[in-house]
PDB file of C-alpha atoms in Angstrom:
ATOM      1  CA  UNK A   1     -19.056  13.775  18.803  1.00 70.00           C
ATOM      2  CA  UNK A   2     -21.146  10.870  18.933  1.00 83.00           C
ATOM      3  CA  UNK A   3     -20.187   8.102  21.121  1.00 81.00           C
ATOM      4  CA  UNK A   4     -21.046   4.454  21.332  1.00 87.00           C
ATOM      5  CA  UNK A   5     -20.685   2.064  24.070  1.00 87.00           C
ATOM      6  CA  UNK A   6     -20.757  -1.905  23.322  1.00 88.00           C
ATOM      7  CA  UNK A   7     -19.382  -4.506  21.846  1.00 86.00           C
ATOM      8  CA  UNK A   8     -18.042  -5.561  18.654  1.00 88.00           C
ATOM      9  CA  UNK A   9     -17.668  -9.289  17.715  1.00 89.00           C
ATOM     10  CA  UNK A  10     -15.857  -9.613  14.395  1.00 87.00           C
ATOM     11  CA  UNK A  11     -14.975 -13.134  12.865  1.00 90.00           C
ATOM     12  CA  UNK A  12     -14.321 -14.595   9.028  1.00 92.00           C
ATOM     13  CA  UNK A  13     -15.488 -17.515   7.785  1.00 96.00           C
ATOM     14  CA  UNK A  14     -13.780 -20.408   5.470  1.00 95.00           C
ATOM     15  CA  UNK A  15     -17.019 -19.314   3.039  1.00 95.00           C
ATOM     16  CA  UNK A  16     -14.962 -15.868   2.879  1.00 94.00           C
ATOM     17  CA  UNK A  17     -18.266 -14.297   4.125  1.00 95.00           C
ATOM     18  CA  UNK A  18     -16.690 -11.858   7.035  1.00 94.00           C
ATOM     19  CA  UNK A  19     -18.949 -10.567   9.892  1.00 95.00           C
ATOM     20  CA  UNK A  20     -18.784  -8.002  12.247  1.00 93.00           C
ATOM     21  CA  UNK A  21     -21.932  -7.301  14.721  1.00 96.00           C
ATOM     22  CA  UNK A  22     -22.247  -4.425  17.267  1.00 94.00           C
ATOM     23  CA  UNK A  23     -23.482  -4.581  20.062  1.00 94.00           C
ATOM     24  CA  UNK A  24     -24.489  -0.955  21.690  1.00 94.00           C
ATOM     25  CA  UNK A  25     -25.648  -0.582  25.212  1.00 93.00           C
ATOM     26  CA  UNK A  26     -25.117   3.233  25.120  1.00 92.00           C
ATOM     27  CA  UNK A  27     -25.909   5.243  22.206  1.00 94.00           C
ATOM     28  CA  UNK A  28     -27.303   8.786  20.835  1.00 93.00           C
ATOM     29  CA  UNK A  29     -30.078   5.825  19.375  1.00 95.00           C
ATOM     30  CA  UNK A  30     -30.344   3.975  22.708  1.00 95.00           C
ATOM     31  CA  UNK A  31     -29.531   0.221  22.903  1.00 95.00           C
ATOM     32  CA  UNK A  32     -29.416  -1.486  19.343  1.00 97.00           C
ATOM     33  CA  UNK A  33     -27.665  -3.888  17.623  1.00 97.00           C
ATOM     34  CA  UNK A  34     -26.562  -4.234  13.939  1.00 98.00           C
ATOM     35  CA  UNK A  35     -24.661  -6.590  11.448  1.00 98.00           C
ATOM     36  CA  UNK A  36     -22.379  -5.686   8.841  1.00 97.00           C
ATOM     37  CA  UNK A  37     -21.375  -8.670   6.306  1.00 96.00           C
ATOM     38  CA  UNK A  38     -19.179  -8.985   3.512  1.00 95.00           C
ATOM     39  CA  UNK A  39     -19.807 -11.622   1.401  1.00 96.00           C
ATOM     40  CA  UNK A  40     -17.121 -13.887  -0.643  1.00 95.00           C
ATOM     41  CA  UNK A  41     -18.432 -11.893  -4.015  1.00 96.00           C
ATOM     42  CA  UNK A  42     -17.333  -8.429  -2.381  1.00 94.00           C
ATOM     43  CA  UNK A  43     -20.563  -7.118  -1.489  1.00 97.00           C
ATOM     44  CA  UNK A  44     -21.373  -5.563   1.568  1.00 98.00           C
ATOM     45  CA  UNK A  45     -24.631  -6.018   3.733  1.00 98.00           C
ATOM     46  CA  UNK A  46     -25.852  -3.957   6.742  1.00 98.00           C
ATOM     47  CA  UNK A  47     -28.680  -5.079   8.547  1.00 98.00           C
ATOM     48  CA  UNK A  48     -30.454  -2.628  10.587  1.00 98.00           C
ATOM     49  CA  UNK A  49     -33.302  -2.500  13.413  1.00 97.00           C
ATOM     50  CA  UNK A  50     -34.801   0.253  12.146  1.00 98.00           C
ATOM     51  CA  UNK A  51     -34.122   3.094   8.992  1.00 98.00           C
ATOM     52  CA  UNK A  52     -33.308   5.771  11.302  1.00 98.00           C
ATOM     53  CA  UNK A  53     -30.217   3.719  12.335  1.00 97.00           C
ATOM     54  CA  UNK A  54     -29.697   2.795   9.214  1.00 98.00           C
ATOM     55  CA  UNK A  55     -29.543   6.005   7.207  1.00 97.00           C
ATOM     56  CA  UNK A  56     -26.754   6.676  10.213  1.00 95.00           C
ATOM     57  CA  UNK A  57     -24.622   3.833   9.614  1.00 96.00           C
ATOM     58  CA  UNK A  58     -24.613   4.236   6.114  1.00 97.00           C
ATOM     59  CA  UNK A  59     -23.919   7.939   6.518  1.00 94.00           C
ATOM     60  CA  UNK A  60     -20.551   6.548   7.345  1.00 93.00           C
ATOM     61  CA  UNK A  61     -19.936   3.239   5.614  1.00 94.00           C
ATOM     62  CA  UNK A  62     -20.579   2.075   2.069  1.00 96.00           C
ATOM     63  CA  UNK A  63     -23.249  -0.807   1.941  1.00 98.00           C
ATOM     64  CA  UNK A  64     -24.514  -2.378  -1.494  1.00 98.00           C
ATOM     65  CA  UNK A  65     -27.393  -3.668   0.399  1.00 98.00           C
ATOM     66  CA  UNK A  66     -29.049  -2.497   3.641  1.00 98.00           C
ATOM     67  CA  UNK A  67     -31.654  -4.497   5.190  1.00 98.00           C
ATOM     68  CA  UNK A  68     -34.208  -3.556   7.982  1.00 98.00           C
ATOM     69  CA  UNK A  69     -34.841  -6.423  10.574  1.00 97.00           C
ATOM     70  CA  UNK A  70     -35.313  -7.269  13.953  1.00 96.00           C
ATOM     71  CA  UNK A  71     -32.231  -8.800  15.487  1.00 96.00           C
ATOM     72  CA  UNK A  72     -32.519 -11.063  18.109  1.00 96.00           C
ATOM     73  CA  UNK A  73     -29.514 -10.979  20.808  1.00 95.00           C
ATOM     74  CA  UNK A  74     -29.212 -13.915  23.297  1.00 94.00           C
ATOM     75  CA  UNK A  75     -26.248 -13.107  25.404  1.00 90.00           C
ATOM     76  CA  UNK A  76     -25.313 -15.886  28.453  1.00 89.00           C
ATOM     77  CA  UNK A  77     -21.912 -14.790  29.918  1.00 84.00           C
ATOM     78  CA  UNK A  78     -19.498 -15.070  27.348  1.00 90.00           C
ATOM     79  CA  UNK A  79     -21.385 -16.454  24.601  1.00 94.00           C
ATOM     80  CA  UNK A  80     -23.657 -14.380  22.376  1.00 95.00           C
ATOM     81  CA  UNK A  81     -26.556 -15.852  19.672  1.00 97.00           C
ATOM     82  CA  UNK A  82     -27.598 -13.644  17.042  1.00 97.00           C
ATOM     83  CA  UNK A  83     -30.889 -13.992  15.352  1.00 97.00           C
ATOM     84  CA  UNK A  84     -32.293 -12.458  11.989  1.00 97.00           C
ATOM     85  CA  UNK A  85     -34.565 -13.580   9.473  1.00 96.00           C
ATOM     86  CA  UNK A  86     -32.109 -15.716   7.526  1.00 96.00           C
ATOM     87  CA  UNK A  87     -28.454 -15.322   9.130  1.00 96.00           C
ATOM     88  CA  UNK A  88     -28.104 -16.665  12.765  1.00 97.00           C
ATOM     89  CA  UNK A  89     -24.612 -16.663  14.570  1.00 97.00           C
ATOM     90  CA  UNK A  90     -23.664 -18.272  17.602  1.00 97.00           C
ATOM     91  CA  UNK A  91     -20.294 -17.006  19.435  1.00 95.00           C
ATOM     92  CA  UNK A  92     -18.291 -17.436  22.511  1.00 95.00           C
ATOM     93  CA  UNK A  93     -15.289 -15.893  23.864  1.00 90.00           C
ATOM     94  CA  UNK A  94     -12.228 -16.408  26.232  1.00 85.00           C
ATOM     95  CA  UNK A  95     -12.471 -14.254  29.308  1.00 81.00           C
ATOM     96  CA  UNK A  96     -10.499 -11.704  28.333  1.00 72.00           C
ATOM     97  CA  UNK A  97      -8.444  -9.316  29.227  1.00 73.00           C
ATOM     98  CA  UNK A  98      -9.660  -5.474  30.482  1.00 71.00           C
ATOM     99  CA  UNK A  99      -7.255  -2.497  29.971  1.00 69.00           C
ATOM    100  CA  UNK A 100      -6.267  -0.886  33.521  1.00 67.00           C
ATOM    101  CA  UNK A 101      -6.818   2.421  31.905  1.00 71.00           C
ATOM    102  CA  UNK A 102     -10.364   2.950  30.954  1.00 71.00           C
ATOM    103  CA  UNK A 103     -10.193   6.820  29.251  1.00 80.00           C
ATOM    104  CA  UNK A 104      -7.087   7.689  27.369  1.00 82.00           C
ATOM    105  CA  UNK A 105      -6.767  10.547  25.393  1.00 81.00           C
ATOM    106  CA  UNK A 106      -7.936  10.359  21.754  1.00 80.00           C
ATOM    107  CA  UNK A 107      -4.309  11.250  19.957  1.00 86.00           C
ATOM    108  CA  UNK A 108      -3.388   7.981  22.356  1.00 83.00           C
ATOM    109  CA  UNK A 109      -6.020   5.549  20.489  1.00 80.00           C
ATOM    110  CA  UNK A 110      -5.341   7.093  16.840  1.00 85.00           C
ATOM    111  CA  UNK A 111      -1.236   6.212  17.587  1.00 86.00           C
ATOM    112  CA  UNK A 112      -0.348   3.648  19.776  1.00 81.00           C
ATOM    113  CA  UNK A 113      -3.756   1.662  20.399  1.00 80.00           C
ATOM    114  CA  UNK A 114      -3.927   1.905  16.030  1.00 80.00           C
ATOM    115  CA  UNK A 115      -0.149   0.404  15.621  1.00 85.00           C
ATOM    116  CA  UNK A 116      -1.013  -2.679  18.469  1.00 79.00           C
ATOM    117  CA  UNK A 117      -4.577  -3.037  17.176  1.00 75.00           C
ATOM    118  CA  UNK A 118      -2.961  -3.151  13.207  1.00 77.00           C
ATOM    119  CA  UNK A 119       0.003  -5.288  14.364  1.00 79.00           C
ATOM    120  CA  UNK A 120      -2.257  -7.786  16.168  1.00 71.00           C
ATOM    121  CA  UNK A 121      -5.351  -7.874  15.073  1.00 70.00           C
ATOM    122  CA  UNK A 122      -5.500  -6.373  11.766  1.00 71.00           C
ATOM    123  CA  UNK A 123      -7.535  -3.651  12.848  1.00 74.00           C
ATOM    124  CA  UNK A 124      -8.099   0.570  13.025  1.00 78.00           C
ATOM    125  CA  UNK A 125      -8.686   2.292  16.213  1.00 77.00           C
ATOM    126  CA  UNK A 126      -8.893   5.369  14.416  1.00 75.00           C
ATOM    127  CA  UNK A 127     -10.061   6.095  10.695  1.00 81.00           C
ATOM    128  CA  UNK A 128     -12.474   8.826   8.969  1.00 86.00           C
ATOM    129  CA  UNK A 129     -15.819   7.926   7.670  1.00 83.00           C
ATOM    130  CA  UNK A 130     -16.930   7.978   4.278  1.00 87.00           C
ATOM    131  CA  UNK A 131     -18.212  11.743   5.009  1.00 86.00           C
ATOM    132  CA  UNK A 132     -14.918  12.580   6.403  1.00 84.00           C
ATOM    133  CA  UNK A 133     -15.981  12.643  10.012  1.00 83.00           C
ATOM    134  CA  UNK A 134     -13.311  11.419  12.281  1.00 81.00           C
ATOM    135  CA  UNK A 135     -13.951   8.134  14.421  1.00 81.00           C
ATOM    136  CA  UNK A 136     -11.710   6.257  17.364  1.00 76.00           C
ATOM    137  CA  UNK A 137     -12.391   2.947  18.686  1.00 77.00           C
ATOM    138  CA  UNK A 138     -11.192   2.774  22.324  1.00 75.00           C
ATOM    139  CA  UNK A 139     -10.971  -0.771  23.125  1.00 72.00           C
ATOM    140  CA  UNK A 140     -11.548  -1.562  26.934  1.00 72.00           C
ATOM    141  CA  UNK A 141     -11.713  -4.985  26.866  1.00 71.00           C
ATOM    142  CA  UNK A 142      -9.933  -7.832  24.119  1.00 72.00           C
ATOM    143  CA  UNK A 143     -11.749 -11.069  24.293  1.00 78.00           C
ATOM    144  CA  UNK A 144     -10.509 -13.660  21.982  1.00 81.00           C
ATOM    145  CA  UNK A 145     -13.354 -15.531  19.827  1.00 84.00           C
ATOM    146  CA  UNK A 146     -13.047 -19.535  20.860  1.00 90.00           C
ATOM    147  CA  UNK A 147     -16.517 -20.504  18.754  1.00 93.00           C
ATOM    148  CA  UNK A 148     -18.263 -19.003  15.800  1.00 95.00           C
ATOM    149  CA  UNK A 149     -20.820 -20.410  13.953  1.00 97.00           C
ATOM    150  CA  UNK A 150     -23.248 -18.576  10.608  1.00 97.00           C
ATOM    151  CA  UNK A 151     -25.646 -19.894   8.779  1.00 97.00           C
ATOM    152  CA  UNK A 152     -27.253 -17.872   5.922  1.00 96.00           C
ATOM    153  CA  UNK A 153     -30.552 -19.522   4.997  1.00 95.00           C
ATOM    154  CA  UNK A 154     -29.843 -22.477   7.667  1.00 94.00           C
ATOM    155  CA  UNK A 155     -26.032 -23.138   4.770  1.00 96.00           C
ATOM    156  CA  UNK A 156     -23.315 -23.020   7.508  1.00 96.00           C
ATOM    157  CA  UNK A 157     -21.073 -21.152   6.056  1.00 97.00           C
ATOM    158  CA  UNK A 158     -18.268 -23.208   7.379  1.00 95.00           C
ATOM    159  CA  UNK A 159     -15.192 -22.796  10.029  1.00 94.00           C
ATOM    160  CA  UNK A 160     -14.580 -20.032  12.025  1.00 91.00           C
ATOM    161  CA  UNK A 161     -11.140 -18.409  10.089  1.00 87.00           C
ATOM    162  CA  UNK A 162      -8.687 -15.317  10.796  1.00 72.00           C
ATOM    163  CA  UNK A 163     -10.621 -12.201  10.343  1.00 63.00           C
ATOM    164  CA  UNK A 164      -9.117 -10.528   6.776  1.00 57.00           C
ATOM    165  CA  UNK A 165     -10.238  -7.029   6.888  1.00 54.00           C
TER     166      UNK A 165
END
């Protein structure tokens, strides 16, 4: 099993561009991040540091266009800047809330964390990847997004909005 320790910072846009970046401080990679975008027509970006990451993310996700560049993070407490060659974010975050429980049992995050992260959030804590390996997402921390700015090719592409998955 491959596990993967960071964050993920997930926000839609009034555009209907949608995007979700990971941030990994602990991974079988190292430290990385990467983007995933949907845009408004439906397609579905991944940008990548490197092809080695990328040929494993899209091992388990369908992209229709996968990009390799640098990403530059900028993290200050709870706000987070995202850099790449023509998308830049900018987010920030309420403190949060941690869960007491740090390790719960996987059957535990693919039931009850899956209904509350559904029922709230719109979201899967558990799930199998397009080449049917099994993946959990055991949430430690819920932080909830106060800012978010995009621009693609410096067009904001407008107020923050409810995440749609």
């Amino acid at each position: 099993m491959d596990i993967f320790e960071g964050r993920i910072t997930s926000c839609g846009f009034s555009s209907g561009d949608r995007i979700v970046v990971g941030t990994w401080r602990n991974t079988p990679f190292g430290s990385f991040s990467d983007i995933m975008w949907a845009k408004p027509d439906g397609s579905k970006v991944l940008i990548a540091p490197n092809e080695k990451i990328a040929n494993y993310i899209s091992s388990l996700y369908d992209f229709d266009i996968i990009k390799i560049e640098d990403l530059k993070i900028e993290h200050s407490g709870s706000m987070m800047k995202v850099q790449t060659k023509d998308l830049n974010c900018h987010f920030e975050w309420s403190k949060g809330v941690s869960f007491l429980i740090k390790k719960r049992p996987l059957w535990f995050v693919a039931s009850i964390e899956y209904f509350f992260g559904w029922l709230i959030f719109g979201t899967k804590t558990y799930g199998k990847t397009k080449n049917g390996r099994r993946e959990w997402y055991a949430v430690d921390r819920l932080s909830k997004l106060t800012l978010a700015k995009a621009e693609f090719k410096k067009k904001n592409l407008g107020e923050y909005t409810k995440f749609h998955p």
